[in-house]
Amino acid sequence: MAAPLDDDIESNNQDYYSLLNVRKEATAEELKASYRRLCMLYHPDKHRDPELKRQAEQLFNQVHQAYEVLSDAHSRAIYDIFGKKGLEVEGWEVVERKRTPAEIREEYERLQREREERRLQQRTNPKGTISVGVDATDLFDRYDEDFEEMPGGGFPHIEINKMHISQSIEAPLTNSDTAVLSGSLSTHNGNGGGNINMTVRRVMSAKGWGEVEFGAGDILGPLIGLKVFRNVTPRCFMTAQCGLQFSPRGLRPSCSLMTARHLDQNTMGYLQWRWGPNSAMTTSLVRDTKSSHFTLALQLGVPHSYLMMSYQYKFQDEDQTKVKGSVKTGWFGTVVEYGAERKISRHSILSATVSIGVPQGVTLKIKLARANQTYLFPVHLTDQLLPSAVFYATVGPLLVYMAVHRLIVIPYTQAQKEQELELQRKSSATDIAKKKQEAESAVLLMQESVRRIIEAEESKMGLIILNAWYGKFVSDTSQKQEKAKVIDVTVPLQCLVKDSKLILTEASKSGLPGFYDPCVGEEKSLKLLYQFRGVLHQVISADTESLRIPKQSHRIESES
């Protein structure tokens, strides 16, 4: 049976085929025969004891639900593809019943998309960035020969000279329309400002979308913009954008056009033209593979023209470690950057980059990305190229990271993992205890039927299950904990004997009445000791292996 596609599918989804002990290809007659037999076994009216009656009702309802699903061709097809959870998706009642498995899968995916769209309408998908600029030039420039001694003591003066905060939220309006509200605040050396933008995006088809933007701020003035995206071919797409800024100096129109093409499976080529306050023509080549990322870009424009090359190597480890370096040169000077990035938790990525430029000086950039929030801390160390500043900008973050990682991150993640494992153990223990209780209840309900079956089989020297165990077997008898992962299933198997035959399908035995999984996630097997025609036999069968006893060889031995 195919696994359900939902992420929230229950891991302990009950196997209806195993519960009824029928093949996945079972006919309607086989289903009905198994259902009738289990109904006779678990019918509540057969038990006078209130507790047994309550347990019988539980098992009877489970059997009835399994039969209802498997006896209906439409429900059975859905169950075979998506499991029990697939039957709970809203909308099946309006779907035509005579459909092929492929059509059912397509319909299921459509219903899932509709449910996902309803979920999207309840989400705002917030995104934000906080950038705090630190001026730490006093740490190094104070030792320069030309630096004038400032009054106020010998401690270096470090200050926050700029800050930027931006935030955006999304609000799905319809299945194809989305509104985005964003705003930002900035301050630099005591001067600041802010703006707010409203964007409405419409997905017109699988090939393109368009959006309209309205903005207002206390610096540049109101803004109206239009942006369109279009897939021209399967390997090429284009983006066009135009805007009109109502600034204090008058209208400031702008326009840009960008086209991109897949050159091969991992390489993209971009060509962009911009007209307006910062007119430029930019071309770039981007190659992204599993182990590396390379970018080469050339821009010719006013006021800046530059040539840039960057390379990033991706380590194939669970922390997603990356090291990167880049060189950028143009009319503004030359900047060399190098750094590293690493995942420090499930939702957090930390990176540090050292920027060395002429005439920019040395800057250490620290970035923390957590979920949809980004925190930036550019620390300007010096306006000059001082080897000491480069050394401390490189070694300092490494030493701090190693200390924090060893003293804080590792103990914290280990504590989290232990907590998760403990929760899983408790959940697994609770589930096993529940299944064990249900199995024990089923065994109690089987006692009378088993007694009659044994009497009938003894009268004709038929099949009698003497002992049966299910679970994980170990050869080392000293492993007591391992031995506890085996359960006695003698009574449930004897209850399944009919006309001196025991037939088990290839489904997991843990779903059979009176069974449960004593070692979730581990390999299990079934061991039987039975008597047929007065002769003892032993059989060992894998959990998902079909079994039919007595075997033909045992029949021949008994007859001889």
PDB file of N, CA, C and O in Angstrom, residues 430-497:
ATOM      1  N   THR A 430       3.895   4.727  25.199  1.00  0.00           N
ATOM      2  CA  THR A 430       2.445   4.903  25.352  1.00  0.00           C
ATOM      3  C   THR A 430       1.690   4.163  24.268  1.00  0.00           C
ATOM      4  O   THR A 430       0.674   3.496  24.532  1.00  0.00           O
ATOM      5  N   ASP A 431       2.192   4.264  23.026  1.00  0.00           N
ATOM      6  CA  ASP A 431       1.534   3.592  21.910  1.00  0.00           C
ATOM      7  C   ASP A 431       1.615   2.079  22.059  1.00  0.00           C
ATOM      8  O   ASP A 431       0.626   1.368  21.831  1.00  0.00           O
ATOM      9  N   ILE A 432       2.800   1.586  22.461  1.00  0.00           N
ATOM     10  CA  ILE A 432       2.964   0.144  22.653  1.00  0.00           C
ATOM     11  C   ILE A 432       2.056  -0.346  23.771  1.00  0.00           C
ATOM     12  O   ILE A 432       1.419  -1.410  23.668  1.00  0.00           O
ATOM     13  N   ALA A 433       1.962   0.451  24.856  1.00  0.00           N
ATOM     14  CA  ALA A 433       1.103   0.055  25.979  1.00  0.00           C
ATOM     15  C   ALA A 433      -0.363  -0.023  25.545  1.00  0.00           C
ATOM     16  O   ALA A 433      -1.099  -0.926  25.952  1.00  0.00           O
ATOM     17  N   LYS A 434      -0.775   0.947  24.708  1.00  0.00           N
ATOM     18  CA  LYS A 434      -2.154   0.947  24.218  1.00  0.00           C
ATOM     19  C   LYS A 434      -2.415  -0.271  23.331  1.00  0.00           C
ATOM     20  O   LYS A 434      -3.439  -0.958  23.473  1.00  0.00           O
ATOM     21  N   LYS A 435      -1.474  -0.526  22.398  1.00  0.00           N
ATOM     22  CA  LYS A 435      -1.634  -1.683  21.510  1.00  0.00           C
ATOM     23  C   LYS A 435      -1.585  -2.990  22.302  1.00  0.00           C
ATOM     24  O   LYS A 435      -2.311  -3.947  21.985  1.00  0.00           O
ATOM     25  N   LYS A 436      -0.740  -3.016  23.332  1.00  0.00           N
ATOM     26  CA  LYS A 436      -0.646  -4.225  24.161  1.00  0.00           C
ATOM     27  C   LYS A 436      -1.961  -4.485  24.875  1.00  0.00           C
ATOM     28  O   LYS A 436      -2.435  -5.625  24.947  1.00  0.00           O
ATOM     29  N   GLN A 437      -2.561  -3.416  25.398  1.00  0.00           N
ATOM     30  CA  GLN A 437      -3.845  -3.560  26.091  1.00  0.00           C
ATOM     31  C   GLN A 437      -4.927  -4.069  25.141  1.00  0.00           C
ATOM     32  O   GLN A 437      -5.725  -4.944  25.488  1.00  0.00           O
ATOM     33  N   GLU A 438      -4.932  -3.512  23.895  1.00  0.00           N
ATOM     34  CA  GLU A 438      -5.906  -3.973  22.908  1.00  0.00           C
ATOM     35  C   GLU A 438      -5.674  -5.439  22.558  1.00  0.00           C
ATOM     36  O   GLU A 438      -6.634  -6.208  22.403  1.00  0.00           O
ATOM     37  N   ALA A 439      -4.378  -5.819  22.435  1.00  0.00           N
ATOM     38  CA  ALA A 439      -4.070  -7.217  22.100  1.00  0.00           C
ATOM     39  C   ALA A 439      -4.493  -8.154  23.223  1.00  0.00           C
ATOM     40  O   ALA A 439      -5.055  -9.235  22.976  1.00  0.00           O
ATOM     41  N   GLU A 440      -4.231  -7.746  24.465  1.00  0.00           N
ATOM     42  CA  GLU A 440      -4.630  -8.581  25.601  1.00  0.00           C
ATOM     43  C   GLU A 440      -6.147  -8.717  25.683  1.00  0.00           C
ATOM     44  O   GLU A 440      -6.665  -9.788  26.021  1.00  0.00           O
ATOM     45  N   SER A 441      -6.846  -7.626  25.368  1.00  0.00           N
ATOM     46  CA  SER A 441      -8.315  -7.691  25.354  1.00  0.00           C
ATOM     47  C   SER A 441      -8.796  -8.666  24.280  1.00  0.00           C
ATOM     48  O   SER A 441      -9.727  -9.452  24.507  1.00  0.00           O
ATOM     49  N   ALA A 442      -8.149  -8.598  23.110  1.00  0.00           N
ATOM     50  CA  ALA A 442      -8.530  -9.509  22.028  1.00  0.00           C
ATOM     51  C   ALA A 442      -8.291 -10.960  22.419  1.00  0.00           C
ATOM     52  O   ALA A 442      -9.103 -11.852  22.126  1.00  0.00           O
ATOM     53  N   VAL A 443      -7.162 -11.216  23.120  1.00  0.00           N
ATOM     54  CA  VAL A 443      -6.837 -12.586  23.545  1.00  0.00           C
ATOM     55  C   VAL A 443      -7.887 -13.097  24.526  1.00  0.00           C
ATOM     56  O   VAL A 443      -8.312 -14.258  24.469  1.00  0.00           O
ATOM     57  N   LEU A 444      -8.331 -12.220  25.428  1.00  0.00           N
ATOM     58  CA  LEU A 444      -9.380 -12.628  26.372  1.00  0.00           C
ATOM     59  C   LEU A 444     -10.668 -13.003  25.640  1.00  0.00           C
ATOM     60  O   LEU A 444     -11.346 -13.974  25.999  1.00  0.00           O
ATOM     61  N   LEU A 445     -10.984 -12.230  24.628  1.00  0.00           N
ATOM     62  CA  LEU A 445     -12.203 -12.498  23.866  1.00  0.00           C
ATOM     63  C   LEU A 445     -12.081 -13.774  23.029  1.00  0.00           C
ATOM     64  O   LEU A 445     -13.094 -14.363  22.638  1.00  0.00           O
ATOM     65  N   MET A 446     -10.856 -14.192  22.747  1.00  0.00           N
ATOM     66  CA  MET A 446     -10.638 -15.375  21.900  1.00  0.00           C
ATOM     67  C   MET A 446     -10.681 -16.684  22.690  1.00  0.00           C
ATOM     68  O   MET A 446     -10.764 -17.764  22.078  1.00  0.00           O
ATOM     69  N   GLN A 447     -10.590 -16.631  23.996  1.00  0.00           N
ATOM     70  CA  GLN A 447     -10.389 -17.838  24.793  1.00  0.00           C
ATOM     71  C   GLN A 447     -11.440 -18.914  24.507  1.00  0.00           C
ATOM     72  O   GLN A 447     -11.115 -20.085  24.290  1.00  0.00           O
ATOM     73  N   GLU A 448     -12.703 -18.537  24.517  1.00  0.00           N
ATOM     74  CA  GLU A 448     -13.758 -19.521  24.300  1.00  0.00           C
ATOM     75  C   GLU A 448     -13.683 -20.116  22.893  1.00  0.00           C
ATOM     76  O   GLU A 448     -13.833 -21.331  22.711  1.00  0.00           O
ATOM     77  N   SER A 449     -13.458 -19.261  21.909  1.00  0.00           N
ATOM     78  CA  SER A 449     -13.348 -19.750  20.528  1.00  0.00           C
ATOM     79  C   SER A 449     -12.139 -20.667  20.364  1.00  0.00           C
ATOM     80  O   SER A 449     -12.208 -21.703  19.681  1.00  0.00           O
ATOM     81  N   VAL A 450     -11.010 -20.302  20.987  1.00  0.00           N
ATOM     82  CA  VAL A 450      -9.794 -21.127  20.894  1.00  0.00           C
ATOM     83  C   VAL A 450     -10.025 -22.492  21.524  1.00  0.00           C
ATOM     84  O   VAL A 450      -9.571 -23.525  21.012  1.00  0.00           O
ATOM     85  N   ARG A 451     -10.738 -22.522  22.654  1.00  0.00           N
ATOM     86  CA  ARG A 451     -11.021 -23.799  23.311  1.00  0.00           C
ATOM     87  C   ARG A 451     -11.804 -24.726  22.380  1.00  0.00           C
ATOM     88  O   ARG A 451     -11.487 -25.926  22.261  1.00  0.00           O
ATOM     89  N   ARG A 452     -12.812 -24.179  21.696  1.00  0.00           N
ATOM     90  CA  ARG A 452     -13.593 -24.996  20.769  1.00  0.00           C
ATOM     91  C   ARG A 452     -12.754 -25.441  19.563  1.00  0.00           C
ATOM     92  O   ARG A 452     -12.881 -26.583  19.100  1.00  0.00           O
ATOM     93  N   ILE A 453     -11.912 -24.554  19.066  1.00  0.00           N
ATOM     94  CA  ILE A 453     -11.073 -24.900  17.904  1.00  0.00           C
ATOM     95  C   ILE A 453     -10.102 -26.016  18.264  1.00  0.00           C
ATOM     96  O   ILE A 453      -9.903 -26.980  17.497  1.00  0.00           O
ATOM     97  N   ILE A 454      -9.487 -25.924  19.474  1.00  0.00           N
ATOM     98  CA  ILE A 454      -8.536 -26.958  19.898  1.00  0.00           C
ATOM     99  C   ILE A 454      -9.243 -28.310  20.047  1.00  0.00           C
ATOM    100  O   ILE A 454      -8.726 -29.358  19.636  1.00  0.00           O
ATOM    101  N   GLU A 455     -10.439 -28.299  20.645  1.00  0.00           N
ATOM    102  CA  GLU A 455     -11.195 -29.559  20.802  1.00  0.00           C
ATOM    103  C   GLU A 455     -11.493 -30.169  19.435  1.00  0.00           C
ATOM    104  O   GLU A 455     -11.368 -31.389  19.239  1.00  0.00           O
ATOM    105  N   ALA A 456     -11.894 -29.322  18.489  1.00  0.00           N
ATOM    106  CA  ALA A 456     -12.210 -29.841  17.151  1.00  0.00           C
ATOM    107  C   ALA A 456     -10.962 -30.375  16.465  1.00  0.00           C
ATOM    108  O   ALA A 456     -11.003 -31.436  15.805  1.00  0.00           O
ATOM    109  N   GLU A 457      -9.827 -29.683  16.598  1.00  0.00           N
ATOM    110  CA  GLU A 457      -8.594 -30.128  15.940  1.00  0.00           C
ATOM    111  C   GLU A 457      -8.040 -31.386  16.598  1.00  0.00           C
ATOM    112  O   GLU A 457      -7.500 -32.264  15.916  1.00  0.00           O
ATOM    113  N   GLU A 458      -8.165 -31.513  17.932  1.00  0.00           N
ATOM    114  CA  GLU A 458      -7.666 -32.709  18.619  1.00  0.00           C
ATOM    115  C   GLU A 458      -8.473 -33.945  18.221  1.00  0.00           C
ATOM    116  O   GLU A 458      -7.923 -35.051  18.114  1.00  0.00           O
ATOM    117  N   SER A 459      -9.763 -33.766  17.983  1.00  0.00           N
ATOM    118  CA  SER A 459     -10.609 -34.905  17.630  1.00  0.00           C
ATOM    119  C   SER A 459     -10.220 -35.519  16.290  1.00  0.00           C
ATOM    120  O   SER A 459     -10.447 -36.688  16.048  1.00  0.00           O
ATOM    121  N   LYS A 460      -9.619 -34.714  15.419  1.00  0.00           N
ATOM    122  CA  LYS A 460      -9.209 -35.241  14.101  1.00  0.00           C
ATOM    123  C   LYS A 460      -7.702 -35.168  13.898  1.00  0.00           C
ATOM    124  O   LYS A 460      -7.225 -35.244  12.772  1.00  0.00           O
ATOM    125  N   MET A 461      -6.962 -35.013  15.021  1.00  0.00           N
ATOM    126  CA  MET A 461      -5.495 -34.914  14.977  1.00  0.00           C
ATOM    127  C   MET A 461      -5.044 -33.844  13.964  1.00  0.00           C
ATOM    128  O   MET A 461      -4.181 -34.060  13.125  1.00  0.00           O
ATOM    129  N   GLY A 462      -5.686 -32.730  14.070  1.00  0.00           N
ATOM    130  CA  GLY A 462      -5.387 -31.646  13.136  1.00  0.00           C
ATOM    131  C   GLY A 462      -4.278 -30.733  13.635  1.00  0.00           C
ATOM    132  O   GLY A 462      -3.321 -31.174  14.284  1.00  0.00           O
ATOM    133  N   LEU A 463      -4.431 -29.446  13.330  1.00  0.00           N
ATOM    134  CA  LEU A 463      -3.376 -28.463  13.595  1.00  0.00           C
ATOM    135  C   LEU A 463      -3.597 -27.798  14.950  1.00  0.00           C
ATOM    136  O   LEU A 463      -4.620 -27.157  15.187  1.00  0.00           O
ATOM    137  N   ILE A 464      -2.599 -27.935  15.823  1.00  0.00           N
ATOM    138  CA  ILE A 464      -2.650 -27.310  17.142  1.00  0.00           C
ATOM    139  C   ILE A 464      -1.378 -26.498  17.344  1.00  0.00           C
ATOM    140  O   ILE A 464      -0.263 -27.037  17.223  1.00  0.00           O
ATOM    141  N   ILE A 465      -1.538 -25.238  17.634  1.00  0.00           N
ATOM    142  CA  ILE A 465      -0.392 -24.357  17.896  1.00  0.00           C
ATOM    143  C   ILE A 465       0.005 -24.541  19.352  1.00  0.00           C
ATOM    144  O   ILE A 465      -0.745 -24.157  20.268  1.00  0.00           O
ATOM    145  N   LEU A 466       1.172 -25.106  19.575  1.00  0.00           N
ATOM    146  CA  LEU A 466       1.629 -25.335  20.945  1.00  0.00           C
ATOM    147  C   LEU A 466       2.252 -24.078  21.538  1.00  0.00           C
ATOM    148  O   LEU A 466       1.985 -23.727  22.691  1.00  0.00           O
ATOM    149  N   ASN A 467       3.099 -23.423  20.773  1.00  0.00           N
ATOM    150  CA  ASN A 467       3.738 -22.185  21.214  1.00  0.00           C
ATOM    151  C   ASN A 467       3.997 -21.309  19.992  1.00  0.00           C
ATOM    152  O   ASN A 467       4.350 -21.822  18.917  1.00  0.00           O
ATOM    153  N   ALA A 468       3.840 -20.010  20.171  1.00  0.00           N
ATOM    154  CA  ALA A 468       4.142 -19.071  19.079  1.00  0.00           C
ATOM    155  C   ALA A 468       4.629 -17.766  19.685  1.00  0.00           C
ATOM    156  O   ALA A 468       4.060 -17.268  20.668  1.00  0.00           O
ATOM    157  N   TRP A 469       5.696 -17.234  19.107  1.00  0.00           N
ATOM    158  CA  TRP A 469       6.277 -15.982  19.585  1.00  0.00           C
ATOM    159  C   TRP A 469       6.474 -15.037  18.402  1.00  0.00           C
ATOM    160  O   TRP A 469       6.780 -15.469  17.289  1.00  0.00           O
ATOM    161  N   TYR A 470       6.339 -13.763  18.695  1.00  0.00           N
ATOM    162  CA  TYR A 470       6.474 -12.732  17.650  1.00  0.00           C
ATOM    163  C   TYR A 470       7.307 -11.572  18.198  1.00  0.00           C
ATOM    164  O   TYR A 470       7.100 -11.103  19.319  1.00  0.00           O
ATOM    165  N   GLY A 471       8.267 -11.121  17.386  1.00  0.00           N
ATOM    166  CA  GLY A 471       9.102  -9.987  17.793  1.00  0.00           C
ATOM    167  C   GLY A 471      10.522 -10.148  17.293  1.00  0.00           C
ATOM    168  O   GLY A 471      10.777 -10.760  16.257  1.00  0.00           O
ATOM    169  N   LYS A 472      11.451  -9.581  18.072  1.00  0.00           N
ATOM    170  CA  LYS A 472      12.869  -9.643  17.703  1.00  0.00           C
ATOM    171  C   LYS A 472      13.552 -10.712  18.547  1.00  0.00           C
ATOM    172  O   LYS A 472      13.577 -10.640  19.768  1.00  0.00           O
ATOM    173  N   PHE A 473      14.136 -11.712  17.868  1.00  0.00           N
ATOM    174  CA  PHE A 473      14.823 -12.796  18.553  1.00  0.00           C
ATOM    175  C   PHE A 473      16.323 -12.546  18.536  1.00  0.00           C
ATOM    176  O   PHE A 473      16.868 -12.021  17.557  1.00  0.00           O
ATOM    177  N   VAL A 474      16.994 -12.932  19.619  1.00  0.00           N
ATOM    178  CA  VAL A 474      18.449 -12.786  19.706  1.00  0.00           C
ATOM    179  C   VAL A 474      19.044 -14.117  20.123  1.00  0.00           C
ATOM    180  O   VAL A 474      18.422 -14.913  20.836  1.00  0.00           O
ATOM    181  N   SER A 475      20.253 -14.329  19.678  1.00  0.00           N
ATOM    182  CA  SER A 475      20.921 -15.591  20.000  1.00  0.00           C
ATOM    183  C   SER A 475      21.598 -15.543  21.360  1.00  0.00           C
ATOM    184  O   SER A 475      21.772 -16.555  22.019  1.00  0.00           O
ATOM    185  N   ASP A 476      22.000 -14.339  21.800  1.00  0.00           N
ATOM    186  CA  ASP A 476      22.681 -14.187  23.082  1.00  0.00           C
ATOM    187  C   ASP A 476      21.648 -14.133  24.198  1.00  0.00           C
ATOM    188  O   ASP A 476      20.915 -13.160  24.348  1.00  0.00           O
ATOM    189  N   THR A 477      21.584 -15.184  25.018  1.00  0.00           N
ATOM    190  CA  THR A 477      20.573 -15.248  26.075  1.00  0.00           C
ATOM    191  C   THR A 477      20.850 -14.281  27.210  1.00  0.00           C
ATOM    192  O   THR A 477      19.994 -14.060  28.055  1.00  0.00           O
ATOM    193  N   SER A 478      22.035 -13.672  27.217  1.00  0.00           N
ATOM    194  CA  SER A 478      22.363 -12.730  28.295  1.00  0.00           C
ATOM    195  C   SER A 478      21.699 -11.374  28.084  1.00  0.00           C
ATOM    196  O   SER A 478      21.662 -10.561  28.999  1.00  0.00           O
ATOM    197  N   GLN A 479      21.224 -11.139  26.879  1.00  0.00           N
ATOM    198  CA  GLN A 479      20.593  -9.853  26.588  1.00  0.00           C
ATOM    199  C   GLN A 479      19.127  -9.908  27.018  1.00  0.00           C
ATOM    200  O   GLN A 479      18.236 -10.163  26.226  1.00  0.00           O
ATOM    201  N   LYS A 480      18.902  -9.656  28.284  1.00  0.00           N
ATOM    202  CA  LYS A 480      17.561  -9.798  28.841  1.00  0.00           C
ATOM    203  C   LYS A 480      16.579  -8.776  28.276  1.00  0.00           C
ATOM    204  O   LYS A 480      15.418  -9.071  28.075  1.00  0.00           O
ATOM    205  N   GLN A 481      17.089  -7.572  28.030  1.00  0.00           N
ATOM    206  CA  GLN A 481      16.201  -6.548  27.489  1.00  0.00           C
ATOM    207  C   GLN A 481      15.715  -6.931  26.100  1.00  0.00           C
ATOM    208  O   GLN A 481      14.574  -6.680  25.741  1.00  0.00           O
ATOM    209  N   GLU A 482      16.600  -7.537  25.322  1.00  0.00           N
ATOM    210  CA  GLU A 482      16.217  -7.960  23.983  1.00  0.00           C
ATOM    211  C   GLU A 482      15.156  -9.063  24.045  1.00  0.00           C
ATOM    212  O   GLU A 482      14.261  -9.113  23.236  1.00  0.00           O
ATOM    213  N   LYS A 483      15.262  -9.938  25.014  1.00  0.00           N
ATOM    214  CA  LYS A 483      14.297 -11.026  25.126  1.00  0.00           C
ATOM    215  C   LYS A 483      12.902 -10.501  25.439  1.00  0.00           C
ATOM    216  O   LYS A 483      11.916 -11.111  25.091  1.00  0.00           O
ATOM    217  N   ALA A 484      12.845  -9.351  26.077  1.00  0.00           N
ATOM    218  CA  ALA A 484      11.554  -8.769  26.424  1.00  0.00           C
ATOM    219  C   ALA A 484      10.815  -8.240  25.201  1.00  0.00           C
ATOM    220  O   ALA A 484       9.657  -7.855  25.305  1.00  0.00           O
ATOM    221  N   LYS A 485      11.466  -8.228  24.012  1.00  0.00           N
ATOM    222  CA  LYS A 485      10.849  -7.718  22.799  1.00  0.00           C
ATOM    223  C   LYS A 485      10.134  -8.815  22.019  1.00  0.00           C
ATOM    224  O   LYS A 485       9.858  -8.672  20.844  1.00  0.00           O
ATOM    225  N   VAL A 486       9.866  -9.923  22.685  1.00  0.00           N
ATOM    226  CA  VAL A 486       9.128 -11.030  22.067  1.00  0.00           C
ATOM    227  C   VAL A 486       7.834 -11.240  22.839  1.00  0.00           C
ATOM    228  O   VAL A 486       7.843 -11.223  24.071  1.00  0.00           O
ATOM    229  N   ILE A 487       6.736 -11.391  22.113  1.00  0.00           N
ATOM    230  CA  ILE A 487       5.443 -11.587  22.779  1.00  0.00           C
ATOM    231  C   ILE A 487       4.865 -12.951  22.405  1.00  0.00           C
ATOM    232  O   ILE A 487       5.163 -13.508  21.345  1.00  0.00           O
ATOM    233  N   ASP A 488       4.048 -13.480  23.286  1.00  0.00           N
ATOM    234  CA  ASP A 488       3.396 -14.780  23.084  1.00  0.00           C
ATOM    235  C   ASP A 488       2.124 -14.575  22.257  1.00  0.00           C
ATOM    236  O   ASP A 488       1.224 -13.832  22.659  1.00  0.00           O
ATOM    237  N   VAL A 489       2.051 -15.225  21.095  1.00  0.00           N
ATOM    238  CA  VAL A 489       0.885 -15.089  20.214  1.00  0.00           C
ATOM    239  C   VAL A 489       0.261 -16.450  19.922  1.00  0.00           C
ATOM    240  O   VAL A 489      -0.322 -16.676  18.861  1.00  0.00           O
ATOM    241  N   THR A 490       0.384 -17.347  20.859  1.00  0.00           N
ATOM    242  CA  THR A 490      -0.153 -18.703  20.671  1.00  0.00           C
ATOM    243  C   THR A 490      -1.670 -18.669  20.472  1.00  0.00           C
ATOM    244  O   THR A 490      -2.211 -19.268  19.528  1.00  0.00           O
ATOM    245  N   VAL A 491      -2.364 -17.969  21.364  1.00  0.00           N
ATOM    246  CA  VAL A 491      -3.832 -17.925  21.301  1.00  0.00           C
ATOM    247  C   VAL A 491      -4.324 -17.245  20.020  1.00  0.00           C
ATOM    248  O   VAL A 491      -5.209 -17.784  19.328  1.00  0.00           O
ATOM    249  N   PRO A 492      -3.791 -16.054  19.634  1.00  0.00           N
ATOM    250  CA  PRO A 492      -4.286 -15.420  18.400  1.00  0.00           C
ATOM    251  C   PRO A 492      -4.095 -16.281  17.153  1.00  0.00           C
ATOM    252  O   PRO A 492      -4.962 -16.309  16.280  1.00  0.00           O
ATOM    253  N   LEU A 493      -2.970 -17.019  17.076  1.00  0.00           N
ATOM    254  CA  LEU A 493      -2.754 -17.847  15.896  1.00  0.00           C
ATOM    255  C   LEU A 493      -3.661 -19.074  15.892  1.00  0.00           C
ATOM    256  O   LEU A 493      -4.165 -19.482  14.841  1.00  0.00           O
ATOM    257  N   GLN A 494      -3.874 -19.667  17.074  1.00  0.00           N
ATOM    258  CA  GLN A 494      -4.779 -20.823  17.132  1.00  0.00           C
ATOM    259  C   GLN A 494      -6.184 -20.406  16.738  1.00  0.00           C
ATOM    260  O   GLN A 494      -6.928 -21.176  16.116  1.00  0.00           O
ATOM    261  N   CYS A 495      -6.539 -19.158  17.066  1.00  0.00           N
ATOM    262  CA  CYS A 495      -7.868 -18.648  16.733  1.00  0.00           C
ATOM    263  C   CYS A 495      -8.054 -18.501  15.225  1.00  0.00           C
ATOM    264  O   CYS A 495      -9.171 -18.524  14.725  1.00  0.00           O
ATOM    265  N   LEU A 496      -6.938 -18.365  14.496  1.00  0.00           N
ATOM    266  CA  LEU A 496      -7.002 -18.206  13.036  1.00  0.00           C
ATOM    267  C   LEU A 496      -6.988 -19.551  12.304  1.00  0.00           C
ATOM    268  O   LEU A 496      -7.093 -19.589  11.074  1.00  0.00           O
ATOM    269  N   VAL A 497      -6.831 -20.646  13.031  1.00  0.00           N
ATOM    270  CA  VAL A 497      -6.802 -21.977  12.416  1.00  0.00           C
ATOM    271  C   VAL A 497      -8.210 -22.353  11.966  1.00  0.00           C
ATOM    272  O   VAL A 497      -9.171 -22.252  12.717  1.00  0.00           O
TER     273      VAL A 497
END
